[in-house]
PDB file of C-alpha atoms in Angstrom:
ATOM      1  CA  MET A   1       0.405   0.157  -0.015  1.00  0.00           C
ATOM      2  CA  PHE A   2       2.317   2.541   1.049  1.00  0.00           C
ATOM      3  CA  ASP A   3       5.316   2.921  -1.736  1.00  0.00           C
ATOM      4  CA  LEU A   4       9.024   3.444  -0.573  1.00  0.00           C
ATOM      5  CA  THR A   5      10.928   3.085  -3.617  1.00  0.00           C
ATOM      6  CA  GLY A   6      13.800   5.140  -4.012  1.00  0.00           C
ATOM      7  CA  LYS A   7      14.041   6.452   0.002  1.00  0.00           C
ATOM      8  CA  SER A   8      16.993   5.547   2.300  1.00  0.00           C
ATOM      9  CA  ALA A   9      16.342   4.716   5.786  1.00  0.00           C
ATOM     10  CA  LEU A  10      18.332   4.688   8.735  1.00  0.00           C
ATOM     11  CA  VAL A  11      17.341   2.249  11.604  1.00  0.00           C
ATOM     12  CA  THR A  12      19.142   2.022  14.759  1.00  0.00           C
ATOM     13  CA  GLY A  13      18.614  -1.309  17.125  1.00  0.00           C
ATOM     14  CA  ALA A  14      18.078  -2.858  13.986  1.00  0.00           C
ATOM     15  CA  SER A  15      19.620  -6.130  15.180  1.00  0.00           C
ATOM     16  CA  GLY A  16      16.531  -6.193  17.833  1.00  0.00           C
ATOM     17  CA  GLY A  17      13.293  -7.743  17.827  1.00  0.00           C
ATOM     18  CA  ILE A  18      11.224  -4.456  16.784  1.00  0.00           C
ATOM     19  CA  GLY A  19      14.148  -2.820  14.863  1.00  0.00           C
ATOM     20  CA  ALA A  20      14.281  -5.765  12.379  1.00  0.00           C
ATOM     21  CA  GLU A  21      10.883  -5.972  11.675  1.00  0.00           C
ATOM     22  CA  ILE A  22      10.776  -2.085  11.082  1.00  0.00           C
ATOM     23  CA  ALA A  23      13.909  -2.663   8.817  1.00  0.00           C
ATOM     24  CA  ARG A  24      12.112  -5.776   7.173  1.00  0.00           C
ATOM     25  CA  ALA A  25       8.933  -3.597   6.262  1.00  0.00           C
ATOM     26  CA  LEU A  26      10.735  -0.603   5.122  1.00  0.00           C
ATOM     27  CA  HIS A  27      12.390  -2.687   2.754  1.00  0.00           C
ATOM     28  CA  ALA A  28       9.329  -4.410   1.214  1.00  0.00           C
ATOM     29  CA  ALA A  29       7.856  -0.988   0.957  1.00  0.00           C
ATOM     30  CA  GLY A  30      11.058  -0.536  -1.100  1.00  0.00           C
ATOM     31  CA  ALA A  31      13.079   1.268   0.924  1.00  0.00           C
ATOM     32  CA  THR A  32      16.815   1.060   1.020  1.00  0.00           C
ATOM     33  CA  VAL A  33      17.666   0.409   4.486  1.00  0.00           C
ATOM     34  CA  GLY A  34      20.621   1.089   6.750  1.00  0.00           C
ATOM     35  CA  LEU A  35      21.099  -1.017   9.383  1.00  0.00           C
ATOM     36  CA  SER A  36      22.664   0.095  12.594  1.00  0.00           C
ATOM     37  CA  GLY A  37      23.285  -1.884  15.744  1.00  0.00           C
ATOM     38  CA  THR A  38      26.004  -2.635  18.575  1.00  0.00           C
ATOM     39  CA  ARG A  39      25.804  -6.495  17.053  1.00  0.00           C
ATOM     40  CA  VAL A  40      27.421  -7.161  13.941  1.00  0.00           C
ATOM     41  CA  GLU A  41      26.662 -10.685  13.182  1.00  0.00           C
ATOM     42  CA  PRO A  42      22.833 -10.418  13.554  1.00  0.00           C
ATOM     43  CA  LEU A  43      22.926  -7.294  11.279  1.00  0.00           C
ATOM     44  CA  GLU A  44      25.004  -9.207   8.805  1.00  0.00           C
ATOM     45  CA  ALA A  45      22.531 -11.685   8.787  1.00  0.00           C
ATOM     46  CA  LEU A  46      19.592  -9.344   8.405  1.00  0.00           C
ATOM     47  CA  ALA A  47      21.263  -7.491   5.726  1.00  0.00           C
ATOM     48  CA  ALA A  48      22.005 -11.043   4.114  1.00  0.00           C
ATOM     49  CA  ASP A  49      18.466 -12.285   3.937  1.00  0.00           C
ATOM     50  CA  LEU A  50      17.393  -9.009   2.689  1.00  0.00           C
ATOM     51  CA  GLY A  51      19.710  -9.327  -0.295  1.00  0.00           C
ATOM     52  CA  SER A  52      20.229  -5.866  -2.062  1.00  0.00           C
ATOM     53  CA  ARG A  53      19.273  -2.676  -0.535  1.00  0.00           C
ATOM     54  CA  ALA A  54      20.514  -3.174   2.536  1.00  0.00           C
ATOM     55  CA  HIS A  55      23.700  -1.736   4.682  1.00  0.00           C
ATOM     56  CA  VAL A  56      25.402  -2.866   7.832  1.00  0.00           C
ATOM     57  CA  LEU A  57      26.383   0.318   9.763  1.00  0.00           C
ATOM     58  CA  PRO A  58      27.416  -0.990  13.199  1.00  0.00           C
ATOM     59  CA  CYS A  59      27.270   2.244  15.813  1.00  0.00           C
ATOM     60  CA  ASN A  60      27.335   2.178  19.639  1.00  0.00           C
ATOM     61  CA  LEU A  61      25.161   4.858  20.502  1.00  0.00           C
ATOM     62  CA  SER A  62      26.748   5.126  23.973  1.00  0.00           C
ATOM     63  CA  ASN A  63      29.576   6.634  22.524  1.00  0.00           C
ATOM     64  CA  PRO A  64      29.001   9.956  20.891  1.00  0.00           C
ATOM     65  CA  GLU A  65      31.459  10.201  18.532  1.00  0.00           C
ATOM     66  CA  GLU A  66      30.289   7.133  16.899  1.00  0.00           C
ATOM     67  CA  VAL A  67      26.834   8.895  16.574  1.00  0.00           C
ATOM     68  CA  GLU A  68      27.740  11.916  15.382  1.00  0.00           C
ATOM     69  CA  GLY A  69      29.696   9.986  12.444  1.00  0.00           C
ATOM     70  CA  LEU A  70      26.203   7.676  11.808  1.00  0.00           C
ATOM     71  CA  VAL A  71      24.307   9.625   9.627  1.00  0.00           C
ATOM     72  CA  LYS A  72      27.305  10.813   7.355  1.00  0.00           C
ATOM     73  CA  ARG A  73      28.196   7.299   7.044  1.00  0.00           C
ATOM     74  CA  ALA A  74      24.574   6.224   6.273  1.00  0.00           C
ATOM     75  CA  ALA A  75      24.614   9.039   3.470  1.00  0.00           C
ATOM     76  CA  GLU A  76      27.550   7.662   2.362  1.00  0.00           C
ATOM     77  CA  ALA A  77      26.309   4.163   1.903  1.00  0.00           C
ATOM     78  CA  MET A  78      22.853   4.596   0.690  1.00  0.00           C
ATOM     79  CA  GLY A  79      23.345   8.139  -0.785  1.00  0.00           C
ATOM     80  CA  SER A  80      21.261   9.959   1.499  1.00  0.00           C
ATOM     81  CA  VAL A  81      18.692   9.469   4.611  1.00  0.00           C
ATOM     82  CA  ASP A  82      15.511  10.301   3.976  1.00  0.00           C
ATOM     83  CA  ILE A  83      13.748   8.368   6.486  1.00  0.00           C
ATOM     84  CA  LEU A  84      15.083   8.029  10.574  1.00  0.00           C
ATOM     85  CA  VAL A  85      14.070   5.800  12.713  1.00  0.00           C
ATOM     86  CA  ASN A  86      15.383   5.967  16.125  1.00  0.00           C
ATOM     87  CA  ASN A  87      14.219   2.533  17.555  1.00  0.00           C
ATOM     88  CA  ALA A  88      17.442   1.549  19.705  1.00  0.00           C
ATOM     89  CA  GLY A  89      16.856   1.903  23.385  1.00  0.00           C
ATOM     90  CA  ILE A  90      18.039   0.388  26.725  1.00  0.00           C
ATOM     91  CA  THR A  91      16.980  -0.514  30.068  1.00  0.00           C
ATOM     92  CA  ARG A  92      18.480  -0.329  33.329  1.00  0.00           C
ATOM     93  CA  ASP A  93      15.212  -1.115  35.631  1.00  0.00           C
ATOM     94  CA  GLY A  94      15.338  -0.210  39.426  1.00  0.00           C
ATOM     95  CA  LEU A  95      13.899   1.750  42.152  1.00  0.00           C
ATOM     96  CA  ALA A  96      14.587   5.356  41.909  1.00  0.00           C
ATOM     97  CA  MET A  97      16.022   5.143  45.907  1.00  0.00           C
ATOM     98  CA  ARG A  98      18.520   2.869  44.581  1.00  0.00           C
ATOM     99  CA  MET A  99      19.134   3.782  40.977  1.00  0.00           C
ATOM    100  CA  SER A 100      22.687   4.922  40.221  1.00  0.00           C
ATOM    101  CA  ASP A 101      23.304   8.190  38.683  1.00  0.00           C
ATOM    102  CA  ALA A 102      25.592   6.060  35.985  1.00  0.00           C
ATOM    103  CA  ASP A 103      22.292   3.741  35.380  1.00  0.00           C
ATOM    104  CA  TRP A 104      20.431   6.918  35.046  1.00  0.00           C
ATOM    105  CA  GLN A 105      22.604   8.661  32.419  1.00  0.00           C
ATOM    106  CA  ALA A 106      23.166   5.713  30.305  1.00  0.00           C
ATOM    107  CA  VAL A 107      19.622   5.334  29.587  1.00  0.00           C
ATOM    108  CA  ILE A 108      19.476   8.881  28.486  1.00  0.00           C
ATOM    109  CA  ASP A 109      22.524   8.901  26.831  1.00  0.00           C
ATOM    110  CA  VAL A 110      21.466   5.910  24.535  1.00  0.00           C
ATOM    111  CA  ASN A 111      17.643   6.498  24.361  1.00  0.00           C
ATOM    112  CA  LEU A 112      17.483   9.945  24.238  1.00  0.00           C
ATOM    113  CA  THR A 113      20.778  12.214  24.002  1.00  0.00           C
ATOM    114  CA  ALA A 114      21.336   9.790  20.845  1.00  0.00           C
ATOM    115  CA  PRO A 115      18.335  10.128  18.994  1.00  0.00           C
ATOM    116  CA  PHE A 116      18.363  13.762  19.648  1.00  0.00           C
ATOM    117  CA  ARG A 117      21.921  13.543  17.814  1.00  0.00           C
ATOM    118  CA  LEU A 118      20.775  12.045  14.917  1.00  0.00           C
ATOM    119  CA  CYS A 119      17.829  14.210  14.024  1.00  0.00           C
ATOM    120  CA  ARG A 120      20.344  16.990  14.488  1.00  0.00           C
ATOM    121  CA  ALA A 121      22.204  15.243  12.103  1.00  0.00           C
ATOM    122  CA  ALA A 122      19.846  13.932   9.789  1.00  0.00           C
ATOM    123  CA  ILE A 123      17.589  16.978   9.522  1.00  0.00           C
ATOM    124  CA  ARG A 124      20.578  18.735   7.276  1.00  0.00           C
ATOM    125  CA  GLY A 125      20.320  16.388   4.466  1.00  0.00           C
ATOM    126  CA  MET A 126      16.432  16.728   4.553  1.00  0.00           C
ATOM    127  CA  MET A 127      16.319  20.459   4.966  1.00  0.00           C
ATOM    128  CA  LYS A 128      18.504  20.398   1.716  1.00  0.00           C
ATOM    129  CA  ALA A 129      15.980  17.779   0.024  1.00  0.00           C
ATOM    130  CA  ARG A 130      12.698  18.998   1.509  1.00  0.00           C
ATOM    131  CA  TRP A 131      11.615  16.057   2.478  1.00  0.00           C
ATOM    132  CA  GLY A 132      11.858  13.679   5.266  1.00  0.00           C
ATOM    133  CA  ARG A 133      10.506  11.520   7.792  1.00  0.00           C
ATOM    134  CA  ILE A 134      11.767  10.672  11.475  1.00  0.00           C
ATOM    135  CA  VAL A 135      10.141   8.092  13.938  1.00  0.00           C
ATOM    136  CA  ASN A 136      11.064   8.088  16.877  1.00  0.00           C
ATOM    137  CA  ILE A 137      10.024   5.036  19.067  1.00  0.00           C
ATOM    138  CA  SER A 138       8.844   6.083  22.149  1.00  0.00           C
ATOM    139  CA  SER A 139       7.115   3.807  24.890  1.00  0.00           C
ATOM    140  CA  VAL A 140       3.751   3.301  26.361  1.00  0.00           C
ATOM    141  CA  VAL A 141       5.729   3.899  30.087  1.00  0.00           C
ATOM    142  CA  GLY A 142       6.670   7.367  28.265  1.00  0.00           C
ATOM    143  CA  ARG A 143       3.330   8.440  28.819  1.00  0.00           C
ATOM    144  CA  ALA A 144       1.999   6.110  31.565  1.00  0.00           C
ATOM    145  CA  GLY A 145       5.295   6.256  33.415  1.00  0.00           C
ATOM    146  CA  ASN A 146       6.424   2.750  35.688  1.00  0.00           C
ATOM    147  CA  ALA A 147       7.488   2.164  38.725  1.00  0.00           C
ATOM    148  CA  GLY A 148      11.182   0.870  38.084  1.00  0.00           C
ATOM    149  CA  GLN A 149      11.417   2.112  35.046  1.00  0.00           C
ATOM    150  CA  ALA A 150      12.140   6.560  36.146  1.00  0.00           C
ATOM    151  CA  ASN A 151      15.332   6.337  33.869  1.00  0.00           C
ATOM    152  CA  TYR A 152      13.534   4.669  30.494  1.00  0.00           C
ATOM    153  CA  ALA A 153      10.168   6.436  31.135  1.00  0.00           C
ATOM    154  CA  ALA A 154      11.589   9.877  31.164  1.00  0.00           C
ATOM    155  CA  SER A 155      13.747   8.970  28.312  1.00  0.00           C
ATOM    156  CA  LYS A 156      10.784   7.735  26.409  1.00  0.00           C
ATOM    157  CA  GLY A 157       8.526  10.908  27.381  1.00  0.00           C
ATOM    158  CA  GLY A 158      11.376  13.123  26.449  1.00  0.00           C
ATOM    159  CA  LEU A 159      11.417  11.741  22.662  1.00  0.00           C
ATOM    160  CA  VAL A 160       7.466  12.564  22.808  1.00  0.00           C
ATOM    161  CA  ALA A 161       8.422  15.955  23.475  1.00  0.00           C
ATOM    162  CA  MET A 162      11.542  16.075  21.732  1.00  0.00           C
ATOM    163  CA  SER A 163       9.322  15.416  18.460  1.00  0.00           C
ATOM    164  CA  LYS A 164       7.000  17.889  18.973  1.00  0.00           C
ATOM    165  CA  SER A 165       9.381  20.624  18.933  1.00  0.00           C
ATOM    166  CA  LEU A 166      11.622  19.331  16.406  1.00  0.00           C
ATOM    167  CA  ALA A 167       8.556  18.751  14.041  1.00  0.00           C
ATOM    168  CA  GLU A 168       7.109  22.412  14.579  1.00  0.00           C
ATOM    169  CA  GLU A 169      10.924  23.463  13.652  1.00  0.00           C
ATOM    170  CA  VAL A 170      10.761  21.618  10.181  1.00  0.00           C
ATOM    171  CA  ALA A 171       7.400  21.255   9.199  1.00  0.00           C
ATOM    172  CA  SER A 172       7.951  23.907   6.402  1.00  0.00           C
ATOM    173  CA  ARG A 173      10.244  21.858   5.086  1.00  0.00           C
ATOM    174  CA  GLY A 174       8.302  18.709   3.844  1.00  0.00           C
ATOM    175  CA  ILE A 175       9.844  16.991   6.748  1.00  0.00           C
ATOM    176  CA  THR A 176       7.453  15.228   9.506  1.00  0.00           C
ATOM    177  CA  VAL A 177       8.847  14.027  13.077  1.00  0.00           C
ATOM    178  CA  ASN A 178       6.390  11.536  14.950  1.00  0.00           C
ATOM    179  CA  CYS A 179       6.562   8.484  17.652  1.00  0.00           C
ATOM    180  CA  VAL A 180       5.378   5.502  17.737  1.00  0.00           C
ATOM    181  CA  ALA A 181       4.707   3.751  21.447  1.00  0.00           C
ATOM    182  CA  PRO A 182       4.544   0.569  21.527  1.00  0.00           C
ATOM    183  CA  GLY A 183       2.532  -1.068  24.376  1.00  0.00           C
ATOM    184  CA  PHE A 184       3.883  -4.764  25.592  1.00  0.00           C
ATOM    185  CA  ILE A 185       5.179  -6.171  22.302  1.00  0.00           C
ATOM    186  CA  GLU A 186       6.618  -9.972  21.777  1.00  0.00           C
ATOM    187  CA  THR A 187      10.095  -9.492  22.221  1.00  0.00           C
ATOM    188  CA  ALA A 188      13.504 -10.914  23.651  1.00  0.00           C
ATOM    189  CA  MET A 189      12.966  -8.483  26.338  1.00  0.00           C
ATOM    190  CA  THR A 190       9.441  -9.847  27.187  1.00  0.00           C
ATOM    191  CA  GLU A 191       9.976 -13.519  26.643  1.00  0.00           C
ATOM    192  CA  LYS A 192      11.984 -13.130  29.640  1.00  0.00           C
ATOM    193  CA  LEU A 193       9.048 -12.787  31.591  1.00  0.00           C
ATOM    194  CA  ASN A 194       7.178 -15.343  33.866  1.00  0.00           C
ATOM    195  CA  ASP A 195       3.691 -16.452  33.343  1.00  0.00           C
ATOM    196  CA  GLN A 196       2.640 -14.480  36.453  1.00  0.00           C
ATOM    197  CA  GLN A 197       4.203 -11.755  35.121  1.00  0.00           C
ATOM    198  CA  ARG A 198       2.438 -12.178  31.517  1.00  0.00           C
ATOM    199  CA  GLU A 199      -0.725 -12.993  33.110  1.00  0.00           C
ATOM    200  CA  THR A 200      -0.993  -9.868  35.175  1.00  0.00           C
ATOM    201  CA  ILE A 201       0.166  -7.614  32.239  1.00  0.00           C
ATOM    202  CA  LEU A 202      -2.260  -9.143  29.827  1.00  0.00           C
ATOM    203  CA  ALA A 203      -4.719  -8.369  32.399  1.00  0.00           C
ATOM    204  CA  SER A 204      -4.524  -4.749  31.472  1.00  0.00           C
ATOM    205  CA  VAL A 205      -4.716  -5.465  27.547  1.00  0.00           C
ATOM    206  CA  PRO A 206      -8.157  -5.193  26.465  1.00  0.00           C
ATOM    207  CA  THR A 207      -7.105  -7.089  22.885  1.00  0.00           C
ATOM    208  CA  GLY A 208      -5.894  -9.931  25.373  1.00  0.00           C
ATOM    209  CA  ARG A 209      -2.558 -10.687  23.904  1.00  0.00           C
ATOM    210  CA  MET A 210       0.993  -8.996  23.456  1.00  0.00           C
ATOM    211  CA  GLY A 211       1.554  -6.864  20.328  1.00  0.00           C
ATOM    212  CA  THR A 212       3.728  -8.602  17.505  1.00  0.00           C
ATOM    213  CA  PRO A 213       6.880  -6.804  15.958  1.00  0.00           C
ATOM    214  CA  GLN A 214       4.944  -6.520  12.944  1.00  0.00           C
ATOM    215  CA  GLU A 215       2.297  -4.423  14.332  1.00  0.00           C
ATOM    216  CA  ILE A 216       5.026  -1.510  15.277  1.00  0.00           C
ATOM    217  CA  ALA A 217       6.913  -1.985  11.881  1.00  0.00           C
ATOM    218  CA  ALA A 218       3.430  -1.306  10.047  1.00  0.00           C
ATOM    219  CA  ALA A 219       2.994   1.967  11.915  1.00  0.00           C
ATOM    220  CA  VAL A 220       6.363   3.210  11.503  1.00  0.00           C
ATOM    221  CA  VAL A 221       5.654   2.756   7.608  1.00  0.00           C
ATOM    222  CA  TYR A 222       2.827   4.262   7.522  1.00  0.00           C
ATOM    223  CA  LEU A 223       4.185   7.556   9.231  1.00  0.00           C
ATOM    224  CA  ALA A 224       7.255   7.075   7.101  1.00  0.00           C
ATOM    225  CA  SER A 225       5.324   7.505   3.844  1.00  0.00           C
ATOM    226  CA  PRO A 226       4.350   9.878   1.448  1.00  0.00           C
ATOM    227  CA  GLU A 227       0.525   9.570   2.901  1.00  0.00           C
ATOM    228  CA  ALA A 228       1.748  10.840   5.996  1.00  0.00           C
ATOM    229  CA  ALA A 229       2.529  14.319   5.175  1.00  0.00           C
ATOM    230  CA  TYR A 230       0.057  16.388   7.042  1.00  0.00           C
ATOM    231  CA  VAL A 231       0.890  13.873  10.474  1.00  0.00           C
ATOM    232  CA  THR A 232       3.484  15.417  12.303  1.00  0.00           C
ATOM    233  CA  GLY A 233       4.505  15.853  16.168  1.00  0.00           C
ATOM    234  CA  ALA A 234       1.918  12.766  16.647  1.00  0.00           C
ATOM    235  CA  THR A 235       2.556   9.788  18.598  1.00  0.00           C
ATOM    236  CA  LEU A 236       0.946   6.596  17.666  1.00  0.00           C
ATOM    237  CA  HIS A 237       0.061   4.578  20.120  1.00  0.00           C
ATOM    238  CA  VAL A 238       0.232   0.628  19.330  1.00  0.00           C
ATOM    239  CA  ASN A 239      -0.653  -0.941  22.749  1.00  0.00           C
ATOM    240  CA  GLY A 240      -3.778  -2.949  22.256  1.00  0.00           C
ATOM    241  CA  GLY A 241      -5.746  -0.565  24.241  1.00  0.00           C
ATOM    242  CA  MET A 242      -3.470  -0.756  27.341  1.00  0.00           C
ATOM    243  CA  ASP A 243      -3.459   2.924  27.462  1.00  0.00           C
ATOM    244  CA  MET A 244      -5.832   4.946  25.732  1.00  0.00           C
ATOM    245  CA  VAL A 245      -4.885   8.452  24.638  1.00  0.00           C
TER     246      VAL A 245
ATOM    247  CA  MET B   1      33.367  41.964  -6.774  1.00  0.00           C
ATOM    248  CA  SER B   2      35.908  39.727  -4.409  1.00  0.00           C
ATOM    249  CA  ASP B   3      35.663  36.115  -4.845  1.00  0.00           C
ATOM    250  CA  ILE B   4      34.158  35.434  -1.367  1.00  0.00           C
ATOM    251  CA  ALA B   5      31.385  38.030  -2.039  1.00  0.00           C
ATOM    252  CA  ASP B   6      30.447  35.935  -5.149  1.00  0.00           C
ATOM    253  CA  ARG B   7      31.033  32.507  -3.689  1.00  0.00           C
ATOM    254  CA  VAL B   8      28.153  34.077  -0.640  1.00  0.00           C
ATOM    255  CA  LYS B   9      26.413  35.069  -3.633  1.00  0.00           C
ATOM    256  CA  LYS B  10      26.072  32.216  -5.484  1.00  0.00           C
ATOM    257  CA  ILE B  11      24.795  30.791  -1.873  1.00  0.00           C
ATOM    258  CA  VAL B  12      22.480  32.751  -1.485  1.00  0.00           C
ATOM    259  CA  VAL B  13      20.726  32.818  -4.577  1.00  0.00           C
ATOM    260  CA  GLU B  14      20.710  28.855  -4.812  1.00  0.00           C
ATOM    261  CA  HIS B  15      19.387  28.841  -1.411  1.00  0.00           C
ATOM    262  CA  LEU B  16      16.754  31.276  -1.516  1.00  0.00           C
ATOM    263  CA  GLY B  17      15.768  31.077  -5.026  1.00  0.00           C
ATOM    264  CA  VAL B  18      16.142  34.975  -5.719  1.00  0.00           C
ATOM    265  CA  GLU B  19      17.919  36.798  -8.897  1.00  0.00           C
ATOM    266  CA  ALA B  20      21.136  37.547  -8.066  1.00  0.00           C
ATOM    267  CA  ASP B  21      20.576  41.280  -8.919  1.00  0.00           C
ATOM    268  CA  LYS B  22      18.239  41.251  -6.030  1.00  0.00           C
ATOM    269  CA  VAL B  23      21.209  40.385  -3.507  1.00  0.00           C
ATOM    270  CA  THR B  24      22.989  43.797  -3.095  1.00  0.00           C
ATOM    271  CA  GLU B  25      25.250  44.982  -0.308  1.00  0.00           C
ATOM    272  CA  SER B  26      22.176  46.248   1.855  1.00  0.00           C
ATOM    273  CA  ALA B  27      19.644  43.045   1.297  1.00  0.00           C
ATOM    274  CA  SER B  28      18.395  42.038   4.281  1.00  0.00           C
ATOM    275  CA  PHE B  29      18.306  38.036   3.985  1.00  0.00           C
ATOM    276  CA  ILE B  30      14.581  37.879   6.123  1.00  0.00           C
ATOM    277  CA  ASP B  31      12.936  41.860   4.847  1.00  0.00           C
ATOM    278  CA  ASP B  32      14.378  41.974   1.621  1.00  0.00           C
ATOM    279  CA  LEU B  33      15.084  38.142   0.274  1.00  0.00           C
ATOM    280  CA  GLY B  34      12.315  36.304   1.966  1.00  0.00           C
ATOM    281  CA  ALA B  35      14.148  34.009   4.557  1.00  0.00           C
ATOM    282  CA  ASP B  36      12.663  32.977   7.304  1.00  0.00           C
ATOM    283  CA  SER B  37      14.187  31.606  10.306  1.00  0.00           C
ATOM    284  CA  LEU B  38      15.170  28.350   9.117  1.00  0.00           C
ATOM    285  CA  ASP B  39      16.625  29.903   5.690  1.00  0.00           C
ATOM    286  CA  THR B  40      19.324  31.816   7.777  1.00  0.00           C
ATOM    287  CA  VAL B  41      20.175  29.107   9.842  1.00  0.00           C
ATOM    288  CA  GLU B  42      20.727  27.262   6.554  1.00  0.00           C
ATOM    289  CA  LEU B  43      22.239  30.106   4.955  1.00  0.00           C
ATOM    290  CA  VAL B  44      25.051  30.278   7.807  1.00  0.00           C
ATOM    291  CA  MET B  45      25.713  26.549   7.551  1.00  0.00           C
ATOM    292  CA  ALA B  46      26.521  26.726   3.943  1.00  0.00           C
ATOM    293  CA  PHE B  47      28.294  29.464   4.340  1.00  0.00           C
ATOM    294  CA  GLU B  48      30.276  27.591   7.250  1.00  0.00           C
ATOM    295  CA  GLU B  49      30.552  24.417   4.875  1.00  0.00           C
ATOM    296  CA  GLU B  50      31.927  26.738   1.655  1.00  0.00           C
ATOM    297  CA  PHE B  51      34.422  28.328   3.655  1.00  0.00           C
ATOM    298  CA  GLY B  52      35.385  25.814   6.369  1.00  0.00           C
ATOM    299  CA  ILE B  53      34.956  28.373   9.154  1.00  0.00           C
ATOM    300  CA  GLU B  54      32.808  28.417  12.413  1.00  0.00           C
ATOM    301  CA  ILE B  55      30.003  30.819  13.019  1.00  0.00           C
ATOM    302  CA  PRO B  56      29.368  31.204  16.678  1.00  0.00           C
ATOM    303  CA  ASP B  57      25.194  31.872  17.311  1.00  0.00           C
ATOM    304  CA  ASP B  58      25.919  35.463  18.602  1.00  0.00           C
ATOM    305  CA  ALA B  59      27.842  36.305  15.094  1.00  0.00           C
ATOM    306  CA  ALA B  60      25.236  34.573  13.288  1.00  0.00           C
ATOM    307  CA  GLU B  61      22.592  36.948  14.333  1.00  0.00           C
ATOM    308  CA  THR B  62      24.727  40.146  13.496  1.00  0.00           C
ATOM    309  CA  ILE B  63      24.747  38.681   9.900  1.00  0.00           C
ATOM    310  CA  GLN B  64      21.470  40.605   9.010  1.00  0.00           C
ATOM    311  CA  THR B  65      22.247  41.174   5.118  1.00  0.00           C
ATOM    312  CA  PHE B  66      24.610  40.130   2.107  1.00  0.00           C
ATOM    313  CA  GLY B  67      27.120  42.777   3.564  1.00  0.00           C
ATOM    314  CA  ASP B  68      27.316  41.494   6.888  1.00  0.00           C
ATOM    315  CA  ALA B  69      27.963  38.068   5.519  1.00  0.00           C
ATOM    316  CA  VAL B  70      30.487  39.008   3.179  1.00  0.00           C
ATOM    317  CA  LYS B  71      32.239  41.274   5.662  1.00  0.00           C
ATOM    318  CA  PHE B  72      32.149  38.580   8.449  1.00  0.00           C
ATOM    319  CA  ILE B  73      33.425  35.607   6.374  1.00  0.00           C
ATOM    320  CA  SER B  74      36.060  38.214   4.548  1.00  0.00           C
ATOM    321  CA  GLU B  75      37.412  38.341   8.537  1.00  0.00           C
ATOM    322  CA  ALA B  76      36.664  34.606   9.287  1.00  0.00           C
ATOM    323  CA  ALA B  77      37.893  33.299   6.140  1.00  0.00           C
TER     324      ALA B  77
END
């Protein structure tokens, strides 16, 4: 339905469950994809699976120099960065009273500061092209909060506010900036939950099941598409009704 | 006209899509050449790239006209 032929998309965290699926979906819609992540092997495997139009761009998002260089490397590999998907994220959970400064900072660095730097770098080329799509992957906890995740929730809520500010700044140049806020999604991260935790979570999800990475990817493809040109500063909540906004 | 002025004018003409003869010494980017605040940021970044210089924010604010830009860059480059 949505055609991204001729567009180049940089996806961070493409070695993870949701990121890999986002890259697959953008690729299936015709885009050339830049697969970024810290673990090279799964990125290489994904690129091999996708065949053509896939580039592996390893990057450690907690390293400012690597972050600064990533958009440039992506543009060199693909010709441009028309679509940026800030998907990578980490958790360092713990109750706030026991949370170390290091755990706070690590999460803010990777989940909020790195996306800001990547947006700043990518907007440059998008301004010249008078077209661009930025999709930042937030989270249901970025709006609702979650005990034990003060750092993660702050970073994800921060992404929403940052996206709205950027959206306003660059709207006149054909660039949109939006968020997708996933709820509980079947990934390696949620596989670690035991049956009881799973049951408790599902009791709060009207749909009665966890979401799939494909369902997140579909939202990203929409926001990246030419059809979504009039949607900016928005957050698309994909959470099975768990948190209705 | 100096080489620097030529290069600055080329950037302004390309970026703002204006006629070269409109880009006079006293032409204000915003008032006369139709630039908005984003355009002025883009112009400053384009000047930095073209001339390999850094234009700090407080200096950028003083660059209102084509003449201002040429003067600042001539001194900095």
